[in-house]
Amino acid sequence: MLTTRVQPGPFDLGAEVAVLTAGRSDIGAVVSFTGLVRDVALTLEHYPAMTERQLAAIAADAAARWELLGATVIHRFGSLAPADPIVLVATAARHRGAAFAAAEFLMDWLKTRAPFWKREAGGGWVEAKATDDAAAARWVIPS
Amino acid sequence: MLTTRVQPGPFDLGAEVAVLTAGRSDIGAVVSFTGLVRDVALTLEHYPAMTERQLAAIAADAAARWELLGATVIHRFGSLAPADPIVLVATAARHRGAAFAAAEFLMDWLKTRAPFWKREAGGGWVEAKATDDAAAARWVIPS
Amino acid sequence: MQLLYFAWVRERIGLDAETLALPEGVATAGALLDWLATRSEGHAAALADRNQLRIAVDQQFAMMDTPVRDDAEVAIFPPVTGG
Amino acid sequence: MQLLYFAWVRERIGLDAETLALPEGVATAGALLDWLATRSEGHAAALADRNQLRIAVDQQFAMMDTPVRDDAEVAIFPPVTGG
């Protein structure tokens, strides 16, 4: 089951992982990543129609690369305070290797392919990081 | 804050992550790993005095290798049914790279260095996996 | 053609969207940017540094040589910073 | 000396723990296992395959050549399978 959602409000990590694993006993490993606002309040702008497409495409890409038994991707937008959660990725698989790799992949892909832009409160637009491009480049399949 | 616990009962992923991040705004990334019983009920035996020492040592080792802002390791013992959670690892850091790497390290270390033994219901003792040894070998610092 | 602008591209142009007829002879995303840059000082400022711009055609990432048609939705924005 | 056995080592020996006086001349974990194997058929069966055994001395992983003393807690068990 692949779930992707874009929403202004918070998400519940425990509840999302419970949904991901509900009613099945073939899952041996669940990895979650929660991204939080550090230090300075942010506003997240996004491109709604493209965001939905990209999140679905990113999740499908992860499911094609690893034997996932489920994945959830939730990304918030709007005004966020320090310590607020921004993004949740959760992956379920029989074994931990696939769950860890797919979660890292999803985060690297989100950072470089999902149309969100962060603006710091009282400051400017956050600049894209070369380290995110480098992290995403690990997953590019040579054509 | 490093938290390690061995207990027979379940744990609450959302609550543990909330404790890990409570009251601070310097954490940008939290990674969690939950291990679940697959398919067949298990009994987990352990060596209590050594388990406590090993879990504390494993967590300290992770904190020495990466700039963690917190880590939680909880391992259950006793009788567990299919789909029951067995183990929780959660790591907090400024950036996702350290949080992901430390969580993988902790799981690889737990699988090969924490004194637990699984027995399948109606079956025998689970054998150690060469893949776990190989995964743990990634982290050995050449002496 | 539907044009959408985000983040500082939106701010510099002073619009979040505009609907324009694609002029004859403008057939790629790159040519579209060249033409848009002539529309106002804001457009010119927003579109000056191509290395800092990303383009999506019909909600998919595109290159400067990606073809554009008059019925397309073209979005122009800085490198993404979500996650 | 306090001896502790876990998992199938415990089952084959038929004890989860025993307190024994370390005999003279037994100075390493390996020598201890050789001596323990002579104590009963169960001990012999449990301790036959050294590749399948792990040892902890005072709750720390040890090697066959790790020194053991009479005041030590020595645990013998199969490779761990937690996590």
mmCIF file of N, CA, C and O in Angstrom, chain A residues 74-120:
data_model
loop_
_atom_site.group_PDB
_atom_site.id
_atom_site.type_symbol
_atom_site.label_atom_id
_atom_site.label_comp_id
_atom_site.label_asym_id
_atom_site.label_seq_id
_atom_site.Cartn_x
_atom_site.Cartn_y
_atom_site.Cartn_z
ATOM 1 N N ILE A 74 4.257 11.730 3.645
ATOM 2 C CA ILE A 74 3.396 12.872 3.973
ATOM 3 C C ILE A 74 4.270 14.113 4.045
ATOM 4 O O ILE A 74 5.310 14.109 4.718
ATOM 5 N N HIS A 75 3.865 15.161 3.330
ATOM 6 C CA HIS A 75 4.645 16.404 3.343
ATOM 7 C C HIS A 75 3.713 17.549 3.694
ATOM 8 O O HIS A 75 2.637 17.663 3.132
ATOM 9 N N ARG A 76 4.126 18.369 4.635
ATOM 10 C CA ARG A 76 3.308 19.514 5.024
ATOM 11 C C ARG A 76 3.675 20.748 4.206
ATOM 12 O O ARG A 76 4.745 20.839 3.618
ATOM 13 N N PHE A 77 2.770 21.732 4.200
ATOM 14 C CA PHE A 77 3.067 23.026 3.611
ATOM 15 C C PHE A 77 2.452 24.100 4.509
ATOM 16 O O PHE A 77 1.734 23.791 5.466
ATOM 17 N N GLY A 78 2.784 25.345 4.221
ATOM 18 C CA GLY A 78 2.267 26.449 5.034
ATOM 19 C C GLY A 78 3.264 26.875 6.098
ATOM 20 O O GLY A 78 4.460 26.660 5.948
ATOM 21 N N SER A 79 2.756 27.483 7.179
ATOM 22 C CA SER A 79 3.617 28.034 8.226
ATOM 23 C C SER A 79 3.957 26.987 9.266
ATOM 24 O O SER A 79 3.069 26.335 9.805
ATOM 25 N N LEU A 80 5.251 26.850 9.553
ATOM 26 C CA LEU A 80 5.706 25.849 10.511
ATOM 27 C C LEU A 80 6.666 26.494 11.504
ATOM 28 O O LEU A 80 7.532 27.283 11.127
ATOM 29 N N ALA A 81 6.502 26.128 12.768
ATOM 30 C CA ALA A 81 7.338 26.669 13.847
ATOM 31 C C ALA A 81 8.533 25.740 14.094
ATOM 32 O O ALA A 81 8.511 24.571 13.696
ATOM 33 N N PRO A 82 9.561 26.258 14.763
ATOM 34 C CA PRO A 82 10.685 25.380 15.133
ATOM 35 C C PRO A 82 10.182 24.145 15.870
ATOM 36 O O PRO A 82 9.261 24.241 16.682
ATOM 37 N N ALA A 83 10.777 23.005 15.561
ATOM 38 C CA ALA A 83 10.444 21.694 16.143
ATOM 39 C C ALA A 83 9.196 21.058 15.529
ATOM 40 O O ALA A 83 8.883 19.904 15.838
ATOM 41 N N ASP A 84 8.487 21.791 14.669
ATOM 42 C CA ASP A 84 7.343 21.178 13.986
ATOM 43 C C ASP A 84 7.834 20.127 12.994
ATOM 44 O O ASP A 84 8.834 20.330 12.309
ATOM 45 N N PRO A 85 7.122 19.019 12.898
ATOM 46 C CA PRO A 85 7.451 18.049 11.843
ATOM 47 C C PRO A 85 7.036 18.574 10.471
ATOM 48 O O PRO A 85 5.966 19.174 10.334
ATOM 49 N N ILE A 86 7.905 18.376 9.482
ATOM 50 C CA ILE A 86 7.636 18.815 8.104
ATOM 51 C C ILE A 86 7.238 17.644 7.224
ATOM 52 O O ILE A 86 6.343 17.732 6.404
ATOM 53 N N VAL A 87 7.979 16.549 7.355
ATOM 54 C CA VAL A 87 7.835 15.461 6.390
ATOM 55 C C VAL A 87 7.952 14.123 7.111
ATOM 56 O O VAL A 87 8.714 13.991 8.078
ATOM 57 N N LEU A 88 7.157 13.173 6.649
ATOM 58 C CA LEU A 88 7.229 11.805 7.163
ATOM 59 C C LEU A 88 7.382 10.846 5.997
ATOM 60 O O LEU A 88 6.631 10.923 5.022
ATOM 61 N N VAL A 89 8.359 9.971 6.111
ATOM 62 C CA VAL A 89 8.497 8.846 5.193
ATOM 63 C C VAL A 89 8.507 7.590 6.047
ATOM 64 O O VAL A 89 9.219 7.542 7.056
ATOM 65 N N ALA A 90 7.707 6.602 5.690
ATOM 66 C CA ALA A 90 7.759 5.319 6.393
ATOM 67 C C ALA A 90 7.725 4.209 5.359
ATOM 68 O O ALA A 90 6.984 4.295 4.369
ATOM 69 N N THR A 91 8.547 3.193 5.572
ATOM 70 C CA THR A 91 8.635 2.080 4.630
ATOM 71 C C THR A 91 8.521 0.769 5.398
ATOM 72 O O THR A 91 9.035 0.648 6.507
ATOM 73 N N ALA A 92 7.856 -0.197 4.794
ATOM 74 C CA ALA A 92 7.694 -1.519 5.413
ATOM 75 C C ALA A 92 8.189 -2.579 4.444
ATOM 76 O O ALA A 92 7.921 -2.507 3.243
ATOM 77 N N ALA A 93 8.919 -3.555 4.989
ATOM 78 C CA ALA A 93 9.458 -4.623 4.145
ATOM 79 C C ALA A 93 9.651 -5.870 4.999
ATOM 80 O O ALA A 93 9.531 -5.822 6.225
ATOM 81 N N ARG A 94 9.946 -7.002 4.348
ATOM 82 C CA ARG A 94 10.232 -8.210 5.123
ATOM 83 C C ARG A 94 11.508 -8.008 5.937
ATOM 84 O O ARG A 94 11.574 -8.368 7.097
ATOM 85 N N HIS A 95 12.526 -7.421 5.293
ATOM 86 C CA HIS A 95 13.836 -7.306 5.937
ATOM 87 C C HIS A 95 14.285 -5.850 6.009
ATOM 88 O O HIS A 95 13.855 -5.023 5.217
ATOM 89 N N ARG A 96 15.196 -5.574 6.925
ATOM 90 C CA ARG A 96 15.533 -4.187 7.205
ATOM 91 C C ARG A 96 16.313 -3.499 6.090
ATOM 92 O O ARG A 96 16.225 -2.279 5.944
ATOM 93 N N GLY A 97 17.066 -4.260 5.314
ATOM 94 C CA GLY A 97 17.871 -3.635 4.263
ATOM 95 C C GLY A 97 17.012 -2.843 3.290
ATOM 96 O O GLY A 97 17.300 -1.678 2.986
ATOM 97 N N ALA A 98 15.942 -3.454 2.803
ATOM 98 C CA ALA A 98 15.055 -2.788 1.842
ATOM 99 C C ALA A 98 14.348 -1.599 2.489
ATOM 100 O O ALA A 98 14.201 -0.541 1.868
ATOM 101 N N ALA A 99 13.920 -1.755 3.740
ATOM 102 C CA ALA A 99 13.189 -0.668 4.411
ATOM 103 C C ALA A 99 14.100 0.544 4.613
ATOM 104 O O ALA A 99 13.690 1.685 4.368
ATOM 105 N N PHE A 100 15.340 0.314 5.043
ATOM 106 C CA PHE A 100 16.273 1.431 5.228
ATOM 107 C C PHE A 100 16.617 2.101 3.895
ATOM 108 O O PHE A 100 16.580 3.331 3.772
ATOM 109 N N ALA A 101 16.957 1.299 2.905
ATOM 110 C CA ALA A 101 17.374 1.868 1.620
ATOM 111 C C ALA A 101 16.242 2.669 0.986
ATOM 112 O O ALA A 101 16.449 3.781 0.484
ATOM 113 N N ALA A 102 15.029 2.119 1.017
ATOM 114 C CA ALA A 102 13.898 2.808 0.392
ATOM 115 C C ALA A 102 13.583 4.116 1.119
ATOM 116 O O ALA A 102 13.244 5.120 0.479
ATOM 117 N N ALA A 103 13.707 4.136 2.442
ATOM 118 C CA ALA A 103 13.433 5.373 3.184
ATOM 119 C C ALA A 103 14.473 6.449 2.845
ATOM 120 O O ALA A 103 14.125 7.626 2.650
ATOM 121 N N GLU A 104 15.730 6.042 2.746
ATOM 122 C CA GLU A 104 16.772 7.022 2.387
ATOM 123 C C GLU A 104 16.554 7.546 0.972
ATOM 124 O O GLU A 104 16.698 8.747 0.697
ATOM 125 N N PHE A 105 16.237 6.620 0.077
ATOM 126 C CA PHE A 105 15.949 6.979 -1.307
ATOM 127 C C PHE A 105 14.793 7.973 -1.375
ATOM 128 O O PHE A 105 14.885 9.019 -2.046
ATOM 129 N N LEU A 106 13.704 7.670 -0.684
ATOM 130 C CA LEU A 106 12.540 8.556 -0.719
ATOM 131 C C LEU A 106 12.904 9.955 -0.231
ATOM 132 O O LEU A 106 12.495 10.960 -0.824
ATOM 133 N N MET A 107 13.681 10.040 0.840
ATOM 134 C CA MET A 107 14.058 11.362 1.342
ATOM 135 C C MET A 107 14.966 12.093 0.352
ATOM 136 O O MET A 107 14.796 13.296 0.112
ATOM 137 N N ASP A 108 15.929 11.381 -0.224
ATOM 138 C CA ASP A 108 16.818 12.028 -1.193
ATOM 139 C C ASP A 108 16.037 12.504 -2.415
ATOM 140 O O ASP A 108 16.286 13.587 -2.945
ATOM 141 N N TRP A 109 15.089 11.697 -2.844
ATOM 142 C CA TRP A 109 14.254 12.058 -3.999
ATOM 143 C C TRP A 109 13.353 13.251 -3.668
ATOM 144 O O TRP A 109 13.224 14.180 -4.452
ATOM 145 N N LEU A 110 12.722 13.208 -2.487
ATOM 146 C CA LEU A 110 11.860 14.327 -2.065
ATOM 147 C C LEU A 110 12.618 15.644 -2.034
ATOM 148 O O LEU A 110 12.105 16.683 -2.465
ATOM 149 N N LYS A 111 13.834 15.579 -1.497
ATOM 150 C CA LYS A 111 14.627 16.805 -1.336
ATOM 151 C C LYS A 111 14.976 17.433 -2.684
ATOM 152 O O LYS A 111 15.240 18.637 -2.745
ATOM 153 N N THR A 112 15.016 16.634 -3.728
ATOM 154 C CA THR A 112 15.488 17.139 -5.019
ATOM 155 C C THR A 112 14.413 17.119 -6.105
ATOM 156 O O THR A 112 14.637 17.692 -7.176
ATOM 157 N N ARG A 113 13.274 16.480 -5.867
ATOM 158 C CA ARG A 113 12.277 16.349 -6.928
ATOM 159 C C ARG A 113 10.865 16.764 -6.548
ATOM 160 O O ARG A 113 9.970 16.759 -7.405
ATOM 161 N N ALA A 114 10.620 17.048 -5.291
ATOM 162 C CA ALA A 114 9.267 17.460 -4.909
ATOM 163 C C ALA A 114 9.225 18.988 -4.888
ATOM 164 O O ALA A 114 10.093 19.629 -4.288
ATOM 165 N N PRO A 115 8.220 19.593 -5.558
ATOM 166 C CA PRO A 115 8.207 21.054 -5.725
ATOM 167 C C PRO A 115 7.734 21.805 -4.484
ATOM 168 O O PRO A 115 6.599 22.273 -4.421
ATOM 169 N N PHE A 116 8.651 21.887 -3.509
ATOM 170 C CA PHE A 116 8.443 22.682 -2.289
ATOM 171 C C PHE A 116 9.575 23.691 -2.196
ATOM 172 O O PHE A 116 10.711 23.409 -2.600
ATOM 173 N N TRP A 117 9.243 24.842 -1.608
ATOM 174 C CA TRP A 117 10.261 25.876 -1.379
ATOM 175 C C TRP A 117 10.090 26.422 0.022
ATOM 176 O O TRP A 117 8.980 26.816 0.417
ATOM 177 N N LYS A 118 11.191 26.451 0.756
ATOM 178 C CA LYS A 118 11.161 26.933 2.139
ATOM 179 C C LYS A 118 11.621 28.380 2.203
ATOM 180 O O LYS A 118 12.627 28.749 1.616
ATOM 181 N N ARG A 119 10.878 29.151 2.972
ATOM 182 C CA ARG A 119 11.294 30.520 3.247
ATOM 183 C C ARG A 119 11.418 30.681 4.750
ATOM 184 O O ARG A 119 10.510 30.302 5.490
ATOM 185 N N GLU A 120 12.536 31.229 5.206
ATOM 186 C CA GLU A 120 12.727 31.410 6.647
ATOM 187 C C GLU A 120 11.996 32.652 7.117
ATOM 188 O O GLU A 120 11.962 33.674 6.414
#
